[in-house]
Amino acid sequence: MRTQPPVRPEPRTRTLAAPPSLVPLLARGALLSPLKHPRPDAPVPATRLALSGVRVDLAHLAAYERVCGFATGADALPGTYPHVLAFPLAMRIMAGRAFPLPLLGLVHTSIEITQYEESAATAEYELGVLVEKLAPHRRGTEATVLTEARADGRLVWESRSTYLARHRPRDPGQNRDGDRDRDQNRDRDQDQDRGRDQDRDRDQDRGRGQDRDARNAGGEASPEMPRHVSRRGPRAPSEGAPPEAPQGVTPFPSPEGPEPLPVVAEWCLAQDVGRRYGAVSGDRNPIHLHPLTARLFGFPRAIAHGMWTVARCLAAYGPQQAVGVRAEFRAPVLLPGTVTYAAKGPSFELRTGDRIHLAGDIRPLRAGGE
């Protein structure tokens, strides 16, 4: 029998008088996690939490900007910062008994941000968070959380994040039915990957032939015919709009097709990136903090926050105004480590070798909305 999504009642709004304290929420979520039995047909909390009169702590904003690589002192908020402002509300919901997924080990898998206009750092905001739905995933159950920010009654920013609780499906047949569309999309992506791999193999064969010609001529390979084609490339001289691919560097394939994305920069990530981002975001999930706590959830080392990776990419991409941002967290970024940022046009990626950690795009909104 196919799993049917639960019927969602119209959410009621509960307005809080003050931001929730994260430490007791995280402790509560940790204590309740072993008692939860996630499944995609579980009911979701029917309450939308709201918080009015929210003003930005400019010192905290500056600390966040430094950790994520944004320029400090700008009048507008970074496109990812409202997520941090509303994070305590999301934790209030996800740490509660009514939320069916365990907080411990919950993995952020994707985010879609719609920034309808620049969000001023000095404005006053009303924040709202609710759980939209649960869905089956081939590795467990995924929740979609909607976050909104309003200024003077106008919706200026919203996001939809998906969070995965990994577990074995209770009925594998139900999970296959629920994942049919996802599997078809994955098969289509794999076909595209095979096509890109064939193109890359042909390019490498041509490169090897050029190298043999250069050696037979008795000289070093020229910059146009590099003897060793680096996958990483040099550091970018600046972090503005994505430049052209550095000379002698084989850029990475684009998720949109065989055309590769130019390499922009290489980032060496310290072991404490997760702890530093956790300090400014409030997200102290143990998978991000220390190798020992990450191993409890199946990771060999601590991993970077998904929201740090997308914020770091947006900081490198450059300022955005009215835009839609989509990012998919495909593979964890182990800490410490070295990653390569590649971008062209609306698309960007974060990679290690051939492994894609993050793939996304940034597109301007059309007049009147998306």
XYZ file of N, CA and C in Angstrom, residues 10 20 28 32 60 65 68 76 92 116-117 149 157 160 183-184 217 233 243-244 250 269 278-279 287 291 302 304 329:
87
model
N -4.988 23.751 8.571
C -4.532 25.132 8.421
C -3.744 25.521 9.664
N 13.467 32.310 21.428
C 13.740 31.168 22.310
C 15.242 31.034 22.573
N 16.844 19.732 24.897
C 15.555 19.040 24.824
C 15.476 18.170 23.579
N 14.916 14.086 23.459
C 13.743 13.503 22.815
C 14.097 12.673 21.579
N 26.853 41.128 15.994
C 26.660 39.726 15.622
C 26.672 39.569 14.103
N 29.369 37.788 9.096
C 29.953 38.141 7.798
C 31.415 37.714 7.722
N 31.705 33.882 7.233
C 31.221 33.401 5.935
C 31.893 34.069 4.738
N 22.874 46.308 3.518
C 21.942 45.204 3.301
C 22.443 43.931 3.979
N 12.776 25.732 17.945
C 11.658 25.582 18.877
C 10.673 24.530 18.353
N 12.979 38.989 -2.121
C 12.159 39.858 -2.961
C 12.738 41.262 -3.077
N 13.481 41.667 -2.091
C 14.162 42.962 -2.114
C 15.299 42.911 -1.103
N 10.363 36.315 6.340
C 10.733 37.569 6.996
C 9.945 38.707 6.347
N 11.554 38.305 2.272
C 12.483 37.155 2.170
C 11.753 35.910 2.636
N 12.749 27.819 1.839
C 12.275 26.460 2.107
C 13.504 25.564 2.237
N 13.873 9.044 -7.927
C 14.751 8.087 -8.588
C 14.869 8.392 -10.078
N 13.732 8.783 -10.708
C 13.794 9.128 -12.119
C 14.709 10.326 -12.347
N 58.943 17.124 -29.318
C 59.622 18.328 -29.809
C 60.796 18.709 -28.935
N 43.470 24.613 -9.758
C 43.742 25.947 -10.250
C 44.212 26.879 -9.161
N 35.234 35.122 -12.564
C 36.059 35.441 -13.718
C 36.081 34.272 -14.691
N 36.784 34.448 -15.796
C 36.978 33.361 -16.731
C 37.885 32.313 -16.099
N 41.608 22.869 -16.213
C 40.413 22.222 -16.736
C 39.251 22.507 -15.805
N 39.950 24.799 4.343
C 39.035 24.921 5.469
C 39.665 24.337 6.727
N 28.985 27.546 14.058
C 28.013 27.224 15.093
C 27.869 28.338 16.110
N 28.976 29.028 16.408
C 28.935 30.105 17.392
C 28.113 31.294 16.896
N 27.360 16.898 14.670
C 28.065 16.436 13.477
C 29.009 17.504 12.932
N 35.365 15.655 15.613
C 35.386 14.328 14.977
C 34.718 13.243 15.814
N 34.284 15.738 11.533
C 33.266 16.781 11.566
C 33.028 17.297 10.150
N 31.256 20.451 7.609
C 30.849 21.860 7.581
C 29.324 21.950 7.490
N 22.682 20.356 -1.166
C 23.853 19.855 -0.456
C 24.001 18.370 -0.788
